[in-house]
Structures are given as structure tokens and as C-alpha cells.
Amino acid sequence: MYDKVPTNLNFVEREVQTEQFWKEHDIFGKSIKAREGAPVFTFYDGPPTANGKPHIGHIITRAVKDLIPRYKTMKGYKVLRKAGWDTHGLPVELEVEKSLGLDGKPQIEDYGVEPFIAKCKESVWTYEKEWRAMSDRVGFWADMDHPYVTYHNEYIESEWWALKQIWDKGLLYKGHKVVPYCPRCGTALSSHEVAQGYKDVKETSVIAKFKVEGKDNEYFLAWTTTPWTLPSNVALTVNADETYARVKYQDYVAIMAEALLDTILGEGNYEVLETMKGKELEYMRYEPLFSFLENDPKAFIVTCDPYVTLTDGTGVVHSAGAFGEDDARVCNAYNVPFRQYVDDSGNMTKETGPFAGLFVKDADPKVIEYMEQDGSLFAAIPFEHNYPFCWRCDTPLIYYARSTWFIKMTALRDNLVRNNRTINWYPDNIKEGRFGNFLENVIDWGLSRERYWGTPLPI
Ligand SMILES: [Zn+2]
């Protein structure tokens, strides 16, 4: 012991000495054995992945996760600490894909799913040594010699057990849902993943002219930020309670929200022929936007929904049920069939005529060019917005209808919120703030992934 800290003390050296002392004398093991019969404090460690190197963020979490068990041990509790490894998932697949020089799902399937998975299994231990060294060095105590591993069958069986409980409660269901989807990875992304990849991009929105059925020269003007979804259009949506107008503009008649006439057509450039509530437009029919598209008696109608606002565009929204959450909801309500004219690699399908084979974002300028020539374009408007990209591979995400397995978290919301109130949060603003808000707005959890290296679903 020192009366005061000597100026020549080498802290790093002392840390290493302490680390060695702990190891040689199995101090961690003793700290548990010495508490035989004492009350148990249970600690669950969310496992890291060992296929990536540890970084400063891991050191912070390891330090915090060590602090509480250590404190509880000092207070007399027996605190078992089993280390764990998160081994499944897309990051592992992407790493292996890269190392094998593969690009995308078709190439993985050509290579063979079984050998691919074998490579994944190997690669999850790439940095285990570095992780152990880091954990020792920061004084993180856990039983690293008997870890739980998420690809082990015992672990998978536990997950299956949990899923069965969820199934028995009627909380597991298969839905057809529009999800943020990476066309390169070929999988849906969680909202948490989506939130990590937003970028400001310059794109072109369009106002398209949808010809009213049975009228020679009359068009709905509808706005969209995603021209590539126009070939999959199946409905137009208006707000039942807003006022719409039929106006004479240039040499044709246009229908759109009255409040936006000046903005879109220009003050004094039009003559109002008639106004009506959106409700009166409901079930009006119009023609498919492009001549190469097949007509369908169940589609191409005007629908009403309160999600349509007059803050942007024309007050008439182009609906493609396969590519938008609101669109899907409205189309379902009106029994309008989906048209999903984009394949799961994000390429336009053969039904889209001149655009077939193009990646959706590459189709945008072609669609606009085509519309310009065939007279269905009212305006192309450049705009800048915040658009989500895949945080793993940087491909623009698309909203895309997939069949997915969900856990009905929304049915548990009240319980989650109630339980959260009993938790002692540090800092306490997290309780009603970040975490409380998350629970208040909880959505159903889409847990299936259309990939290879993960827990097989027992369904
Ligand atoms: Zn991706």
C-alpha cells in the first residue's frame, strides 16, 4: 500500500499483474464458490458476435455488464455469469459471401447451401481469441470456457420451445406485409436496421395523368415519389372529406384537390368546372396508366382513406398495394388485387413491357421518359428526401410485400408498458423516454428471414 501514489507508477503494468493474479488464483471461480447457498442474482448477457473484431463500443458495454454482477457479488449474492456467442445472421453470411467472392442469393445457391453454411459455422469463431483477450484485459468476468452458442442444438431447441409457447397463445402468425426489403440481400429488415441507413438523396417525383374511363379528355392528376411503382398501380386514393375540383386546364379536364390547384396548375391557369367531396369520387374508374398493362375489372378504381393529406402533391395518391403499407391496407379494404411487378431481386418483371429487367431505381428515369412521350406525364419534379439504404450492403431499400412470420407484439403492448414501469432504469428518463416510447408504439415483430444461416423455423 502506498501513502500517496508514486509518480513513477506504471498503471498498465499493474493492471496486467492484477489480471494475471486473478487468473492464476481463479478469483472469478472463487467469487462464485464462496457464495454457495447464498441468494442468486441472475444476469443475462446479450451475446456479442465473434465474427467481427471487438471495438470501443463493446468495451463500454462489457464494463457496464461487469459492474452490476460484481456489485451484487459484493452484496452477498451468488452471480453465475455464462458467456454467450451470437453466431447466426446476416453479418456472418455477408462476410462469407465476400470471402468466397459470391454476390447475392442465386450465386450462394449455385455454390450450395450446405457448404455455404459450413463456411458460416467456421467463420463465427474468427475473432474469438481477440474477444477473450479484450474481455480479460478490461476485467470482464464471465465463464468463457462454457459459453452458450446460438447455433448449438440445445440453444435452438430452447428457441423452438419459446416459439411453441407463443404459438399456443395464438401470437404467431403468417402475414403478407409490406416490409422494408433489401433486394440484394434478399431479406426484410427490422425497423431498427432500417433506422441505421438513411441518406439524403436527390430523386424525381412525378405527377401522372390517369385517364378517367369513358371520358375522352379527362384525367386524375396523381403524385408519386416512386415512378417505378407506377406499372404496378391498381388504385387511386383520395380523402373522402376534402374538397376536389374538376377544372379546365390547357386542352383537357383535370381532377385534383381544390386547395392545391394554384400550387400545381398555377394561379389563373385553370377554370373550375365543378367541386365535390372526395367521397363522391369513390369507385370512379380510370384506365391503366400504360397501354401495355392489362386491365382488371376489380382494379383501377378511386378509393378513399384519411391517410391522404393535402400537404404534398395533388390530393390524389397513386396506390400500389404491393409497395406501400398504406396502399396495401386501402387495397385490402376495397378488395383491389395486388400487382407486384418487381421480382425479389428488385428488377422489373416482364409485365412492365419496356421496363422489364431494369432495377427499380434504374427504371425511374426510363418510366419518366416513356411517360413524357406517351403524354401521361403532367410534371417531373426533382426533390430531395431522406431515403433508407441497406446498412450492410448500401443497396437502396424498397417497400415490398412479403409473406413473413410475425409475433403479435401489439397484443402485448399494455403488459409491456405496465412491466416497464416496474423497472428501475438508469438514467431514469429512459423509462418513459426512449424505451417507454418504443413500447407505446410497439409493432408486430417480423421474425422470419429469407436467408440460410439462422435458426431454422419449426413451422
Ligand atoms: Zn443489403
Coordinates of C-alpha atoms and ligand atoms in Angstrom, one line a residue:
M1 CA 0.0 0.0 0.0
Y2 CA 1.2 3.5 -0.8
D3 CA 0.6 6.6 1.3
K4 CA 0.4 8.5 -1.9
V5 CA 0.6 7.5 -5.5
P6 CA 4.2 7.4 -6.6
T7 CA 5.0 9.4 -9.7
N8 CA 6.7 6.5 -11.4
L9 CA 3.8 4.0 -11.1
N10 CA 3.1 2.1 -14.3
F11 CA -0.6 1.6 -14.3
V12 CA -0.7 -0.6 -17.4
E13 CA 1.8 -3.0 -15.8
R14 CA -0.1 -3.1 -12.6
E15 CA -3.3 -3.9 -14.5
V16 CA -1.6 -6.8 -16.2
Q17 CA -0.3 -8.1 -12.9
T18 CA -3.7 -8.0 -11.4
E19 CA -5.2 -9.7 -14.4
Q20 CA -2.6 -12.5 -14.0
F21 CA -3.2 -12.8 -10.3
W22 CA -6.9 -13.2 -10.9
K23 CA -6.3 -15.9 -13.5
E24 CA -3.7 -17.9 -11.6
H25 CA -5.8 -18.0 -8.5
D26 CA -9.2 -18.4 -10.3
I27 CA -10.6 -15.4 -8.4
F28 CA -13.7 -15.3 -10.6
G29 CA -14.4 -19.0 -9.8
K30 CA -13.8 -18.4 -6.1
S31 CA -16.2 -15.4 -6.1
I32 CA -18.9 -17.8 -7.1
K33 CA -17.9 -20.8 -4.9
A34 CA -17.6 -18.5 -1.9
R35 CA -21.3 -17.7 -2.3
E36 CA -22.5 -21.3 -2.2
G37 CA -26.1 -21.3 -0.7
A38 CA -26.3 -17.5 -1.0
P39 CA -29.3 -15.9 -2.7
V40 CA -28.9 -15.9 -6.5
F41 CA -28.7 -12.8 -8.7
T42 CA -29.4 -13.7 -12.3
F43 CA -27.6 -11.9 -15.1
Y44 CA -28.4 -12.5 -18.7
D45 CA -25.6 -11.4 -21.1
G46 CA -26.8 -10.4 -24.6
P47 CA -24.1 -12.2 -26.6
P48 CA -21.7 -10.5 -29.0
T49 CA -20.7 -11.9 -32.4
A50 CA -17.2 -13.2 -32.7
N51 CA -17.0 -12.9 -36.4
G52 CA -16.1 -9.2 -36.0
K53 CA -13.3 -7.6 -34.0
P54 CA -14.2 -6.1 -30.7
H55 CA -14.3 -2.3 -30.7
I56 CA -14.6 0.5 -28.1
G57 CA -18.4 0.2 -28.0
H58 CA -18.0 -3.4 -26.8
I59 CA -15.6 -2.3 -24.1
I60 CA -18.2 0.2 -22.8
T61 CA -21.0 -2.5 -22.7
R62 CA -18.6 -5.1 -21.2
A63 CA -17.6 -2.6 -18.4
V64 CA -21.2 -1.8 -17.6
K65 CA -22.2 -5.5 -17.7
D66 CA -19.4 -6.4 -15.3
L67 CA -20.2 -3.6 -12.8
I68 CA -23.7 -4.9 -11.7
P69 CA -22.8 -8.5 -11.2
R70 CA -19.6 -7.5 -9.4
Y71 CA -21.6 -5.2 -7.1
K72 CA -24.2 -7.8 -6.4
T73 CA -21.5 -10.4 -5.6
M74 CA -20.0 -7.9 -3.1
K75 CA -23.5 -7.6 -1.6
G76 CA -23.5 -11.3 -0.9
Y77 CA -25.3 -12.7 -3.9
K78 CA -24.2 -15.7 -6.0
V79 CA -24.0 -14.4 -9.5
L80 CA -23.4 -17.0 -12.2
R81 CA -22.2 -15.5 -15.4
K82 CA -22.3 -17.7 -18.5
A83 CA -20.7 -16.1 -21.6
G84 CA -22.6 -16.4 -24.9
W85 CA -21.9 -16.1 -28.6
D86 CA -24.3 -14.8 -31.1
T87 CA -23.4 -16.8 -34.2
H88 CA -26.4 -16.6 -36.6
G89 CA -27.4 -13.9 -39.0
L90 CA -26.8 -11.8 -42.0
P91 CA -23.4 -10.3 -40.9
V92 CA -21.9 -13.7 -40.9
E93 CA -23.4 -14.6 -44.3
L94 CA -22.1 -11.3 -45.8
E95 CA -18.6 -11.9 -44.5
V96 CA -18.6 -15.4 -46.0
E97 CA -20.1 -14.2 -49.2
K98 CA -17.3 -11.7 -49.6
S99 CA -14.6 -14.2 -48.8
L100 CA -16.0 -16.7 -51.4
G101 CA -16.4 -14.0 -54.0
L102 CA -20.2 -14.6 -54.2
D103 CA -22.7 -11.9 -54.8
G104 CA -26.4 -12.4 -53.9
K105 CA -28.7 -15.3 -53.2
P106 CA -28.6 -17.0 -56.7
Q107 CA -24.8 -17.3 -56.5
I108 CA -25.0 -18.8 -53.0
E109 CA -27.5 -21.4 -54.1
D110 CA -25.2 -22.3 -57.1
Y111 CA -22.3 -22.7 -54.6
G112 CA -24.6 -24.9 -52.5
V113 CA -26.5 -24.0 -49.3
E114 CA -24.9 -26.8 -47.2
P115 CA -21.2 -25.9 -48.0
F116 CA -22.1 -22.3 -47.6
I117 CA -23.5 -22.9 -44.1
A118 CA -20.4 -25.0 -43.2
K119 CA -18.3 -21.9 -44.0
C120 CA -20.6 -19.7 -41.9
K121 CA -20.1 -22.1 -39.0
E122 CA -16.3 -21.9 -39.3
S123 CA -16.2 -18.1 -39.7
V124 CA -18.1 -17.3 -36.5
W125 CA -15.0 -18.1 -34.4
T126 CA -12.7 -15.9 -36.4
Y127 CA -12.0 -13.4 -33.6
E128 CA -12.8 -15.4 -30.5
K129 CA -9.2 -15.1 -29.3
E130 CA -9.3 -11.3 -29.6
W131 CA -12.6 -11.3 -27.7
R132 CA -11.2 -13.3 -24.9
A133 CA -8.1 -11.2 -24.7
M134 CA -10.2 -8.0 -24.7
S135 CA -12.6 -9.3 -22.0
D136 CA -9.7 -10.4 -19.7
R137 CA -7.9 -7.1 -20.3
V138 CA -10.9 -4.9 -19.2
G139 CA -11.5 -7.2 -16.2
F140 CA -14.8 -8.6 -17.5
W141 CA -15.7 -11.7 -15.6
A142 CA -17.7 -14.4 -17.3
D143 CA -17.4 -18.2 -17.8
M144 CA -15.9 -18.1 -21.3
D145 CA -15.0 -21.8 -21.2
H146 CA -18.6 -23.0 -21.1
P147 CA -20.4 -20.5 -23.2
Y148 CA -23.8 -20.9 -24.8
V149 CA -23.7 -20.7 -28.6
T150 CA -26.7 -19.8 -30.6
Y151 CA -26.1 -22.4 -33.3
H152 CA -25.9 -25.3 -30.8
N153 CA -28.9 -27.6 -30.9
E154 CA -29.7 -27.2 -27.2
Y155 CA -30.0 -23.4 -27.8
I156 CA -32.1 -23.9 -30.9
E157 CA -34.3 -26.3 -29.0
S158 CA -34.9 -23.6 -26.4
E159 CA -35.9 -21.1 -29.1
W160 CA -38.3 -23.7 -30.6
W161 CA -39.7 -24.2 -27.1
A162 CA -40.3 -20.5 -26.8
L163 CA -41.9 -20.3 -30.3
K164 CA -44.3 -23.2 -29.3
Q165 CA -45.4 -21.2 -26.2
I166 CA -46.0 -18.2 -28.5
W167 CA -47.9 -20.4 -31.0
D168 CA -50.1 -21.9 -28.3
K169 CA -51.0 -18.4 -27.2
G170 CA -52.1 -17.6 -30.7
L171 CA -49.4 -14.9 -31.1
L172 CA -47.5 -16.4 -34.0
Y173 CA -49.0 -15.7 -37.4
K174 CA -48.1 -15.6 -41.1
G175 CA -48.8 -12.3 -42.7
H176 CA -48.5 -10.7 -46.1
K177 CA -47.0 -7.5 -45.2
V178 CA -45.2 -4.6 -46.9
V179 CA -41.8 -4.5 -45.4
P180 CA -38.5 -2.6 -45.9
Y181 CA -36.7 -5.0 -48.1
C182 CA -33.1 -5.2 -49.4
P183 CA -33.3 -6.6 -52.9
R184 CA -29.6 -7.5 -52.9
C185 CA -29.6 -9.3 -49.5
G186 CA -33.0 -10.7 -50.4
T187 CA -34.4 -10.1 -47.0
A188 CA -36.7 -7.9 -45.0
L189 CA -35.0 -5.5 -42.5
S190 CA -36.2 -4.7 -39.0
S191 CA -37.2 -1.1 -38.2
H192 CA -34.0 -0.9 -36.1
E193 CA -31.9 -1.9 -39.1
V194 CA -33.7 0.5 -41.4
A195 CA -33.1 3.4 -39.0
Q196 CA -29.3 2.9 -39.4
G197 CA -29.1 3.5 -43.1
Y198 CA -30.9 6.8 -44.0
K199 CA -29.3 9.1 -46.5
D200 CA -30.3 12.3 -48.3
V201 CA -30.8 11.6 -52.0
K202 CA -32.0 13.6 -54.9
E203 CA -34.8 11.9 -56.9
T204 CA -37.5 12.8 -59.2
S205 CA -41.2 12.6 -58.3
V206 CA -43.9 12.7 -60.9
I207 CA -47.4 13.8 -61.3
A208 CA -49.1 11.3 -63.6
K209 CA -52.3 11.7 -65.7
F210 CA -54.7 8.8 -65.2
K211 CA -57.4 8.9 -67.8
V212 CA -61.0 8.7 -66.5
E213 CA -62.7 5.7 -68.0
G214 CA -65.3 6.6 -70.6
K215 CA -64.2 10.2 -70.9
D216 CA -62.2 11.5 -73.8
N217 CA -60.1 14.1 -72.3
E218 CA -60.4 13.9 -68.5
Y219 CA -57.6 12.9 -66.1
F220 CA -56.9 12.4 -62.4
L221 CA -53.6 14.1 -61.5
A222 CA -51.8 11.8 -59.0
W223 CA -48.4 12.3 -57.4
T224 CA -45.8 9.7 -56.6
T225 CA -42.2 9.7 -55.4
T226 CA -41.5 6.3 -56.8
P227 CA -42.2 6.2 -60.6
W228 CA -41.1 2.5 -60.7
T229 CA -44.2 1.6 -58.8
L230 CA -46.5 3.1 -61.5
P231 CA -46.7 0.0 -63.7
S232 CA -48.0 -1.8 -60.5
N233 CA -50.7 0.8 -59.9
V234 CA -54.1 -0.6 -59.0
A235 CA -56.0 2.2 -57.4
L236 CA -56.1 6.0 -56.8
T237 CA -56.8 7.2 -53.3
V238 CA -58.4 10.5 -52.2
N239 CA -59.5 11.8 -48.8
A240 CA -63.3 11.5 -48.5
D241 CA -63.7 14.7 -46.5
E242 CA -61.6 17.0 -48.6
T243 CA -62.8 19.1 -51.5
Y244 CA -61.8 18.1 -55.0
A245 CA -62.3 20.0 -58.3
R246 CA -62.8 19.3 -62.0
V247 CA -61.1 22.0 -63.8
K248 CA -60.4 23.0 -67.4
Y249 CA -56.7 23.2 -67.8
Q250 CA -55.0 23.7 -71.2
D251 CA -56.9 21.4 -73.6
Y252 CA -58.1 18.9 -71.1
V253 CA -60.1 18.5 -67.8
A254 CA -58.1 17.7 -64.6
I255 CA -59.4 16.3 -61.3
M256 CA -57.4 17.0 -58.1
A257 CA -57.8 18.6 -54.6
E258 CA -59.2 22.2 -54.8
A259 CA -56.8 23.6 -52.2
L260 CA -53.7 22.6 -54.3
L261 CA -54.9 24.0 -57.7
D262 CA -52.8 27.1 -57.5
T263 CA -49.7 25.3 -56.4
I264 CA -49.9 22.6 -59.1
L265 CA -51.6 24.3 -62.1
G266 CA -50.6 28.0 -61.3
E267 CA -52.9 30.8 -60.3
G268 CA -55.2 31.9 -63.2
N269 CA -54.2 29.0 -65.4
Y270 CA -57.4 27.0 -64.9
E271 CA -61.1 27.3 -64.8
V272 CA -63.1 25.4 -62.1
L273 CA -66.0 23.5 -63.7
E274 CA -67.3 21.7 -60.6
T275 CA -66.2 20.9 -57.0
M276 CA -67.2 17.9 -54.9
K277 CA -66.2 15.9 -51.8
G278 CA -63.6 13.2 -52.2
K279 CA -66.4 10.7 -51.2
E280 CA -68.2 11.5 -54.5
L281 CA -65.2 10.3 -56.5
E282 CA -65.2 6.9 -54.7
Y283 CA -65.4 3.9 -57.1
M284 CA -64.9 6.1 -60.2
R285 CA -63.0 4.0 -62.8
Y286 CA -59.9 5.0 -64.7
E287 CA -57.7 3.4 -67.4
P288 CA -54.4 1.7 -66.6
L289 CA -51.6 4.3 -67.0
F290 CA -49.7 2.4 -69.7
S291 CA -51.2 0.8 -72.8
F292 CA -49.1 -2.4 -72.3
L293 CA -50.8 -3.1 -68.9
E294 CA -53.7 -5.5 -68.7
N295 CA -57.0 -4.0 -67.4
D296 CA -58.8 -5.7 -64.5
P297 CA -62.4 -5.1 -63.5
K298 CA -61.5 -5.3 -59.8
A299 CA -58.8 -2.7 -60.0
F300 CA -58.4 0.8 -61.3
I301 CA -60.9 2.4 -59.0
V302 CA -60.8 5.5 -56.8
T303 CA -60.7 4.6 -53.1
C304 CA -61.0 6.8 -50.0
D305 CA -58.8 6.9 -47.0
P306 CA -57.9 9.5 -44.3
Y307 CA -54.2 9.0 -44.7
V308 CA -54.3 11.1 -47.9
T309 CA -53.4 14.7 -46.9
L310 CA -53.1 17.9 -48.8
T311 CA -49.6 18.7 -47.6
D312 CA -47.9 17.4 -50.7
G313 CA -48.8 16.5 -54.3
T314 CA -52.3 16.8 -55.7
G315 CA -54.5 15.2 -53.0
V316 CA -54.8 12.2 -55.2
V317 CA -52.4 9.4 -54.4
H318 CA -51.3 6.6 -56.7
S319 CA -51.7 3.3 -54.9
A320 CA -49.7 0.2 -55.5
G321 CA -50.7 -2.4 -52.8
A322 CA -47.5 -4.4 -53.1
F323 CA -45.2 -1.5 -52.3
G324 CA -46.7 0.6 -49.6
E325 CA -48.1 -0.1 -46.1
D326 CA -51.0 2.4 -46.5
D327 CA -51.5 1.3 -50.1
A328 CA -51.8 -2.4 -49.0
R329 CA -54.3 -1.5 -46.3
V330 CA -56.5 0.5 -48.6
C331 CA -56.4 -2.1 -51.4
N332 CA -57.3 -4.8 -48.9
A333 CA -60.2 -2.8 -47.7
Y334 CA -61.5 -2.3 -51.2
N335 CA -60.6 -5.8 -52.4
V336 CA -58.4 -4.5 -55.1
P337 CA -55.9 -7.2 -56.2
F338 CA -52.2 -6.6 -55.8
R339 CA -49.8 -6.2 -58.7
Q340 CA -46.3 -6.9 -57.8
Y341 CA -44.4 -6.3 -61.0
V342 CA -41.0 -6.3 -59.3
D343 CA -39.1 -9.6 -58.6
D344 CA -37.4 -10.3 -55.3
S345 CA -34.0 -9.0 -56.7
G346 CA -35.6 -5.6 -57.3
N347 CA -35.9 -6.0 -61.0
M348 CA -39.0 -5.0 -63.1
T349 CA -40.9 -8.1 -64.3
K350 CA -42.0 -8.9 -67.9
E351 CA -45.5 -7.4 -67.3
T352 CA -43.8 -4.0 -67.3
G353 CA -43.1 -4.1 -71.0
P354 CA -40.3 -1.7 -71.9
F355 CA -39.0 -1.6 -68.3
A356 CA -38.7 -5.3 -67.9
G357 CA -35.3 -6.4 -66.4
L358 CA -34.4 -3.0 -65.0
F359 CA -33.5 -2.5 -61.4
V360 CA -36.2 -0.3 -59.8
K361 CA -34.1 2.8 -59.3
D362 CA -32.7 2.5 -62.9
A363 CA -36.3 2.2 -64.1
D364 CA -37.3 5.6 -62.7
P365 CA -35.8 7.7 -65.5
K366 CA -37.0 5.3 -68.1
V367 CA -40.6 5.4 -66.8
I368 CA -40.5 9.2 -66.8
E369 CA -39.0 9.3 -70.3
Y370 CA -41.8 6.9 -71.5
M371 CA -44.5 9.0 -69.9
E372 CA -43.2 12.1 -71.4
Q373 CA -43.5 10.5 -74.9
D374 CA -46.9 8.9 -74.4
G375 CA -48.4 12.1 -72.8
S376 CA -49.2 10.6 -69.4
L377 CA -46.7 12.9 -67.6
F378 CA -48.0 16.1 -66.1
A379 CA -44.8 17.0 -64.4
A380 CA -41.5 15.6 -63.2
I381 CA -40.3 17.3 -60.1
P382 CA -36.8 16.9 -58.6
F383 CA -36.9 16.6 -54.9
E384 CA -34.5 15.7 -52.1
H385 CA -35.5 13.3 -49.3
N386 CA -34.2 11.0 -46.6
Y387 CA -34.2 7.5 -48.1
P388 CA -33.3 4.2 -46.4
F389 CA -30.4 2.2 -47.7
C390 CA -29.3 -1.3 -46.5
W391 CA -26.9 -0.7 -43.7
R392 CA -25.0 -3.8 -44.6
C393 CA -24.6 -3.5 -48.4
D394 CA -25.7 0.0 -49.2
T395 CA -28.4 -1.0 -51.7
P396 CA -31.5 1.3 -51.7
L397 CA -34.3 -0.5 -49.8
I398 CA -37.7 -0.9 -51.3
Y399 CA -41.0 -1.3 -49.6
Y400 CA -42.2 -4.7 -50.8
A401 CA -44.9 -7.2 -49.9
R402 CA -43.5 -10.4 -48.5
S403 CA -45.0 -13.3 -46.6
T404 CA -43.5 -13.2 -43.2
W405 CA -44.0 -14.8 -39.8
F406 CA -44.9 -12.3 -37.1
I407 CA -45.1 -12.3 -33.3
K408 CA -48.2 -10.3 -32.4
M409 CA -46.4 -7.8 -30.1
T410 CA -49.2 -5.3 -30.4
A411 CA -51.4 -7.7 -28.4
L412 CA -48.9 -7.5 -25.5
R413 CA -48.4 -3.7 -25.5
D414 CA -50.3 -3.0 -22.3
N415 CA -48.4 -5.7 -20.4
L416 CA -45.1 -4.4 -21.8
V417 CA -45.8 -0.9 -20.8
R418 CA -47.0 -1.9 -17.3
N419 CA -43.9 -4.1 -16.7
N420 CA -41.6 -1.4 -17.9
R421 CA -43.0 0.9 -15.2
T422 CA -41.7 -1.5 -12.5
I423 CA -38.2 -1.5 -13.8
N424 CA -35.5 0.6 -12.1
W425 CA -33.9 2.5 -15.1
Y426 CA -30.6 4.4 -15.0
P427 CA -30.8 7.1 -16.2
D428 CA -34.5 7.2 -15.2
N429 CA -35.6 9.3 -18.2
I430 CA -35.1 6.2 -20.4
K431 CA -38.1 4.5 -18.7
E432 CA -40.7 6.9 -20.0
G433 CA -38.5 8.2 -22.8
R434 CA -36.7 6.1 -25.3
F435 CA -37.7 2.7 -24.1
G436 CA -41.2 3.8 -23.0
N437 CA -41.9 5.4 -26.3
F438 CA -40.7 2.3 -28.1
L439 CA -43.1 0.1 -26.2
E440 CA -46.0 2.5 -26.6
N441 CA -45.5 2.3 -30.4
V442 CA -44.6 -1.4 -30.5
I443 CA -45.4 -3.1 -33.8
D444 CA -45.7 -6.8 -34.6
W445 CA -42.3 -8.4 -34.9
G446 CA -41.5 -9.9 -38.3
L447 CA -39.1 -12.6 -37.2
S448 CA -38.5 -14.8 -40.3
R449 CA -35.7 -14.0 -42.6
E450 CA -35.4 -15.5 -46.1
R451 CA -31.7 -16.4 -45.6
Y452 CA -29.6 -19.5 -44.9
W453 CA -27.6 -19.1 -41.7
G454 CA -30.1 -18.8 -38.9
T455 CA -32.4 -20.7 -36.5
P456 CA -34.5 -23.0 -38.7
L457 CA -38.1 -22.2 -38.1
P458 CA -40.0 -25.2 -36.8
I459 CA -43.1 -24.4 -38.9
Ligands
ZN1 ZN -28.5 -5.4 -48.3

